[in-house]
Coordinates of C-alpha atoms and ligand atoms in Angstrom, one line a residue:
X16 CA 32.3 7.1 -14.5
X17 CA 30.8 3.8 -15.6
X18 CA 27.8 4.2 -17.9
X19 CA 25.7 2.3 -20.5
X20 CA 26.5 4.1 -23.7
X21 CA 24.9 3.9 -27.2
X22 CA 28.0 4.6 -29.4
X23 CA 26.0 4.8 -32.6
X24 CA 23.1 2.9 -34.2
X25 CA 23.4 -0.9 -33.3
X26 CA 26.4 -0.4 -31.0
X27 CA 26.2 -0.3 -27.2
X28 CA 28.8 -0.6 -24.4
X29 CA 29.2 -0.5 -20.7
X30 CA 32.3 1.6 -20.3
X31 CA 33.9 4.6 -18.7
X32 CA 32.8 8.0 -20.0
X33 CA 33.6 11.5 -18.8
X34 CA 30.6 13.7 -17.9
X35 CA 30.8 17.3 -16.9
X36 CA 29.0 17.7 -13.6
X37 CA 29.2 20.9 -11.7
X38 CA 26.8 21.4 -8.8
X39 CA 25.0 24.7 -9.1
X40 CA 23.2 26.4 -6.2
X41 CA 19.8 25.0 -7.2
X42 CA 21.1 21.5 -8.0
X43 CA 21.5 18.2 -6.2
X44 CA 24.0 15.4 -6.9
X45 CA 22.4 12.0 -6.8
X46 CA 23.8 8.5 -6.6
X47 CA 21.7 6.4 -9.0
X48 CA 20.0 3.4 -7.5
X49 CA 17.6 1.8 -10.0
X50 CA 16.9 2.6 -13.7
X51 CA 14.0 1.3 -15.7
X52 CA 14.5 0.4 -19.4
X53 CA 12.0 2.1 -21.7
X54 CA 11.2 1.4 -25.4
X55 CA 12.8 4.8 -26.3
X56 CA 16.2 3.6 -24.8
X57 CA 16.1 0.5 -27.0
X58 CA 15.1 2.5 -30.1
X59 CA 18.1 4.7 -29.8
X60 CA 20.2 1.5 -29.7
X61 CA 18.5 -0.3 -32.6
X62 CA 17.6 2.6 -34.9
X63 CA 20.0 5.3 -33.7
X64 CA 17.1 7.8 -33.7
X65 CA 13.5 8.6 -32.8
X66 CA 12.0 11.0 -35.3
X67 CA 14.2 14.1 -35.4
X68 CA 16.3 13.1 -32.4
X69 CA 19.4 11.4 -33.8
X70 CA 22.3 9.8 -31.9
X71 CA 25.3 11.7 -33.5
X72 CA 27.7 11.1 -30.7
X73 CA 27.9 8.6 -27.9
X74 CA 25.0 9.0 -25.5
X75 CA 24.2 7.4 -22.1
X76 CA 20.8 5.7 -21.9
X77 CA 18.2 5.7 -19.2
X78 CA 15.6 8.2 -18.0
X79 CA 13.5 6.3 -15.4
X80 CA 15.5 6.6 -12.2
X81 CA 15.7 6.8 -8.5
X82 CA 18.6 7.3 -6.2
X83 CA 20.1 8.9 -3.0
X84 CA 21.1 12.5 -2.6
X85 CA 24.8 12.8 -2.2
X86 CA 25.2 16.6 -2.1
X87 CA 22.8 19.6 -2.3
X88 CA 23.4 23.1 -3.7
X89 CA 23.4 26.1 -1.4
X90 CA 19.9 27.2 -2.4
X91 CA 18.2 23.8 -2.1
X92 CA 16.1 23.7 1.0
X93 CA 13.6 20.8 0.5
X94 CA 16.2 18.0 0.2
X95 CA 19.3 16.9 2.2
X96 CA 22.1 14.4 1.9
X97 CA 20.9 10.8 2.3
X98 CA 17.3 11.5 1.1
X99 CA 15.9 8.8 -1.2
X100 CA 14.5 10.4 -4.3
X101 CA 13.2 10.0 -7.9
X102 CA 13.9 12.5 -10.6
X103 CA 11.7 14.0 -13.4
X104 CA 13.9 13.5 -16.5
X105 CA 12.8 16.6 -18.5
X106 CA 14.2 20.0 -17.5
X107 CA 12.3 22.8 -19.3
X108 CA 13.6 26.3 -19.9
X109 CA 11.9 28.6 -17.4
X110 CA 11.5 31.4 -20.0
X111 CA 9.8 29.6 -22.8
X112 CA 6.2 30.5 -23.6
X113 CA 5.2 26.8 -23.2
X114 CA 6.6 26.7 -19.7
X115 CA 5.0 30.1 -18.8
X116 CA 1.6 28.9 -20.0
X117 CA 1.8 25.6 -18.0
X118 CA 2.8 23.2 -20.7
X119 CA 6.4 22.7 -19.8
X120 CA 6.4 19.3 -21.4
X121 CA 5.9 21.0 -24.8
X122 CA 8.9 23.4 -24.4
X123 CA 11.0 22.9 -27.5
X124 CA 14.1 23.6 -25.5
X125 CA 13.3 21.0 -22.8
X126 CA 16.4 18.9 -22.0
X127 CA 15.2 15.3 -21.5
X128 CA 17.5 12.5 -20.3
X129 CA 18.6 10.0 -23.0
X130 CA 17.2 12.1 -25.8
X131 CA 20.0 13.3 -28.1
X132 CA 22.2 15.2 -27.3
X133 CA 21.4 14.9 -23.6
X134 CA 22.9 12.0 -21.6
X135 CA 20.7 9.7 -19.6
X136 CA 21.3 8.2 -16.2
X137 CA 22.5 4.6 -16.6
X138 CA 25.6 5.8 -14.8
X139 CA 26.9 6.1 -11.2
X140 CA 25.6 9.6 -10.4
X141 CA 24.0 12.7 -11.9
X142 CA 23.6 16.4 -11.1
X143 CA 19.9 17.4 -11.4
X144 CA 17.8 20.5 -10.5
X145 CA 16.4 20.2 -7.0
X146 CA 13.1 21.4 -8.3
X147 CA 12.7 18.3 -10.5
X148 CA 13.8 15.9 -7.7
X149 CA 11.2 14.4 -5.4
X150 CA 11.6 12.7 -2.1
X151 CA 10.3 9.2 -1.8
X152 CA 8.2 8.1 1.2
X153 CA 9.9 5.4 3.3
X154 CA 7.5 2.7 2.1
X155 CA 8.3 3.3 -1.6
X156 CA 11.3 1.3 -2.7
X157 CA 14.0 2.5 -5.2
X158 CA 12.5 0.1 -7.8
X159 CA 9.0 1.6 -7.3
X160 CA 10.6 5.1 -7.4
X161 CA 12.0 4.3 -10.8
X162 CA 8.4 3.5 -11.9
X163 CA 7.2 7.0 -11.2
X164 CA 8.3 8.1 -14.7
X165 CA 6.1 5.7 -16.7
X166 CA 3.3 6.1 -14.1
X167 CA 3.5 9.9 -14.7
X168 CA 2.4 9.3 -18.3
X169 CA -0.6 7.3 -17.0
X170 CA -1.5 10.1 -14.6
X171 CA -1.2 12.8 -17.3
X172 CA -3.5 10.7 -19.5
X173 CA -6.0 10.4 -16.6
X174 CA -5.9 14.2 -16.2
X175 CA -6.6 14.6 -19.9
X176 CA -9.6 12.3 -19.6
X177 CA -11.2 14.5 -16.9
X178 CA -12.4 11.4 -15.1
X179 CA -15.7 11.7 -13.2
X180 CA -16.3 9.3 -10.2
X181 CA -17.7 6.0 -11.5
X182 CA -16.6 6.4 -15.1
X183 CA -15.9 3.1 -17.0
X184 CA -12.7 3.3 -19.0
X185 CA -11.4 1.1 -21.8
X186 CA -7.7 0.7 -22.0
X187 CA -6.5 -0.6 -25.4
X188 CA -3.2 -2.4 -25.0
X189 CA -1.7 -4.1 -21.9
X190 CA 1.9 -3.0 -22.2
X191 CA 3.6 -1.1 -19.5
X192 CA 1.9 2.2 -20.4
X193 CA -1.5 0.5 -20.7
X194 CA -1.0 -1.0 -17.2
X195 CA 0.1 2.3 -15.5
X196 CA -2.8 4.1 -17.3
X197 CA -5.3 1.6 -16.0
X198 CA -3.8 2.1 -12.4
X199 CA -4.1 5.9 -12.8
X200 CA -7.6 5.6 -14.2
X201 CA -8.7 3.5 -11.2
X202 CA -7.0 5.8 -8.7
X203 CA -8.6 8.8 -10.5
X204 CA -12.1 7.5 -9.9
X205 CA -13.0 5.0 -12.6
X206 CA -15.3 2.3 -11.2
X207 CA -14.0 -0.3 -13.8
X208 CA -11.4 -0.6 -16.5
X209 CA -11.8 -2.9 -19.4
X210 CA -8.5 -3.8 -20.8
X211 CA -7.6 -5.4 -24.2
X212 CA -4.6 -7.2 -25.5
X213 CA -3.8 -10.4 -27.5
X214 CA -1.3 -11.8 -25.0
X215 CA -3.0 -13.9 -22.3
X216 CA -0.2 -13.5 -19.7
X217 CA -0.4 -9.7 -19.9
X218 CA -4.2 -9.8 -19.4
X219 CA -3.9 -12.3 -16.5
X220 CA -1.5 -9.9 -14.8
X221 CA -3.8 -6.9 -15.5
X222 CA -6.7 -8.6 -13.9
X223 CA -4.8 -8.8 -10.6
X224 CA -4.2 -5.0 -10.5
X225 CA -7.8 -4.0 -9.4
X226 CA -11.2 -3.6 -10.9
X227 CA -10.0 -4.6 -14.3
X228 CA -11.9 -6.8 -16.8
X229 CA -9.4 -8.3 -19.3
X230 CA -10.6 -9.0 -22.9
X231 CA -8.4 -11.0 -25.2
X232 CA -9.5 -9.5 -28.5
X233 CA -7.9 -12.4 -30.4
X234 CA -10.7 -14.7 -29.2
X235 CA -13.4 -12.5 -27.5
X236 CA -15.8 -9.9 -28.7
X237 CA -14.9 -6.6 -27.1
X238 CA -18.2 -5.1 -28.0
X239 CA -20.1 -7.7 -26.0
X240 CA -18.1 -7.1 -22.9
X241 CA -18.4 -3.3 -23.2
X242 CA -22.1 -3.7 -23.8
X243 CA -22.6 -6.0 -20.7
X244 CA -20.7 -3.6 -18.4
X245 CA -22.1 -0.3 -19.6
X246 CA -25.7 -1.4 -20.4
X247 CA -25.1 -1.0 -24.1
X248 CA -24.0 2.6 -23.9
X249 CA -20.3 2.3 -24.4
X250 CA -17.4 3.5 -22.2
X251 CA -17.0 7.0 -20.8
X252 CA -13.3 7.1 -21.6
X253 CA -11.0 5.3 -24.1
X254 CA -7.3 5.2 -23.5
X255 CA -5.5 4.1 -26.7
X256 CA -2.2 2.6 -25.3
X257 CA -1.4 -0.1 -27.9
X258 CA 0.4 2.2 -30.4
X259 CA -1.0 -0.2 -33.1
X260 CA -2.4 1.6 -36.1
X261 CA -5.4 -0.7 -36.6
X262 CA -6.3 -0.5 -32.9
X263 CA -5.8 3.3 -32.8
X264 CA -8.2 3.6 -35.8
X265 CA -10.8 1.6 -33.9
X266 CA -10.5 3.8 -30.8
X267 CA -14.0 5.4 -31.3
X268 CA -15.9 2.2 -31.7
X269 CA -16.8 1.5 -28.1
X270 CA -17.0 5.1 -26.8
X271 CA -20.3 6.3 -25.4
X272 CA -21.9 9.5 -26.6
X273 CA -20.0 12.4 -25.0
X274 CA -17.0 10.2 -24.2
X275 CA -13.4 11.2 -24.2
X276 CA -10.7 9.4 -26.3
X277 CA -7.1 9.8 -25.1
X278 CA -4.4 8.8 -27.5
X279 CA -1.4 7.7 -25.5
X280 CA 0.4 5.1 -27.7
X281 CA 2.3 6.2 -30.7
X282 CA 1.8 4.3 -34.0
X283 CA 4.8 4.6 -36.4
X284 CA 2.9 6.8 -38.8
X285 CA -0.3 8.8 -39.4
X286 CA -3.7 7.0 -38.8
X287 CA -7.1 7.9 -40.1
X288 CA -10.2 8.1 -37.9
X289 CA -13.9 8.0 -38.4
X290 CA -14.9 11.7 -38.2
X291 CA -18.6 10.9 -38.7
X292 CA -18.6 8.6 -35.6
X293 CA -16.7 11.2 -33.6
X294 CA -19.2 13.8 -34.7
X295 CA -22.5 12.0 -33.9
X296 CA -21.1 11.0 -30.5
X297 CA -19.5 14.4 -29.9
X298 CA -16.3 12.7 -28.8
X299 CA -13.5 14.7 -27.1
X300 CA -10.1 13.7 -28.5
X301 CA -7.0 14.3 -26.4
X302 CA -3.3 13.6 -26.9
X303 CA -0.5 13.3 -24.4
X304 CA 3.2 14.0 -24.7
X305 CA 5.1 12.9 -21.6
X306 CA 3.5 14.8 -18.6
X307 CA 3.3 18.0 -16.6
X308 CA 3.0 18.6 -12.8
X309 CA 2.2 15.0 -11.9
X310 CA 5.4 13.7 -10.3
X311 CA 4.6 14.8 -6.8
X312 CA 1.1 13.3 -7.2
X313 CA 2.5 10.0 -8.5
X314 CA 4.8 9.8 -5.5
X315 CA 1.9 10.6 -3.2
X316 CA -0.4 7.9 -4.7
X317 CA 2.3 5.3 -4.4
X318 CA 3.1 6.4 -0.8
X319 CA -0.6 6.1 0.3
X320 CA -1.0 2.7 -1.3
X321 CA -3.6 3.9 -3.8
X322 CA -1.3 2.8 -6.6
X323 CA 0.8 -0.3 -6.4
X324 CA 3.2 -0.9 -9.2
X325 CA 5.1 -3.8 -7.6
X326 CA 3.3 -6.5 -9.7
X327 CA 4.8 -4.7 -12.8
X328 CA 8.4 -5.0 -11.7
X329 CA 9.1 -8.3 -13.4
X330 CA 12.8 -8.3 -14.4
X331 CA 15.9 -7.1 -12.7
X332 CA 19.5 -7.0 -13.9
X333 CA 22.7 -5.8 -12.2
X334 CA 24.4 -2.8 -13.8
X335 CA 27.3 -5.0 -15.0
X336 CA 24.8 -6.9 -17.0
X337 CA 23.0 -3.9 -18.5
X338 CA 23.7 -4.9 -22.1
X339 CA 21.9 -8.1 -21.3
X340 CA 19.0 -6.1 -20.0
X341 CA 18.7 -4.3 -23.3
X342 CA 18.8 -7.6 -25.2
X343 CA 16.2 -9.0 -22.8
X344 CA 13.9 -6.0 -23.7
X345 CA 14.4 -6.9 -27.4
X346 CA 13.3 -10.5 -26.7
X347 CA 10.8 -9.7 -24.1
X348 CA 8.7 -12.7 -23.0
X349 CA 4.9 -12.5 -22.4
X350 CA 5.3 -12.4 -18.6
X351 CA 7.7 -9.5 -18.6
X352 CA 6.5 -6.0 -18.0
X353 CA 9.2 -3.7 -16.7
X354 CA 12.9 -4.5 -16.9
X355 CA 15.0 -2.5 -14.4
X356 CA 18.7 -2.2 -13.7
X357 CA 20.1 -2.2 -10.2
X358 CA 23.0 0.2 -10.1
X359 CA 24.6 -1.0 -6.8
Ligands
LIG417 ZN1 10.1 5.8 -20.2

């Protein structure tokens, strides 16, 4: 079938590739509708690796997907042919300790789309376990359905923060993950989110998403805004979503005593943080890796209108132009947030 394939570091092609796809009793076959491009896809193209995951043989990209059920296995009862769905891209092993203890995202044997050696879904169809396939409400489009994956990261971060109603959160970084984390924080009960970046266009968009106060830290004093909004106490929650080393090292600075700091972004190396400040404020530090048990909730929040990701869907390419989509990601303009590929 046609697919977008990373051949090796720096080489990508839209071409035919053979994929072994047998439908088991618990599986569904899905015609792919929309796939979002993620930084990880682009890393496998430009660097040929992310950490210990190395592209040693041609690999299909793409893990943020929605589609239509073509066929269901004999034991699948919650889905039928024609259903519009989105798919959770990580399939854990059911017998690992991590899965058994509720952390299936940490299962070392998890098979995650477009993570070597597992193929992604920038292709015509895929066979996937029914248990990791979720029906979309009628009012959620395929494009929105393909946003459930990044939104799931934001919801997982919101869970880690243990939001109390009325909390004020600070989101550092207004990239895609910063945006979906802000949406998740508001849906989870935050009264206000203060959001930082240095790109005015990103902050202007963020401001339209809800009770969000944008702060351009290139020209404005973040401490003053935090002080004004929180009566000088600091925020209840900090979500570090910039992945920038210096920003991550400053994550404690505006936290209130007793606050929680959730590290979501991934700097490209170790950072140091101020233990003394963490100690005197008794900060709780949390980390996230992908997500667990939030897909159905993400779908429900979109269906009910509590979360609207439509403003984040800025760029769309047809499948035949998917190499251009990857290049567009590499040269992303300030008004772009999510680049998606239409498979039809
Ligand atoms: Zn992603």
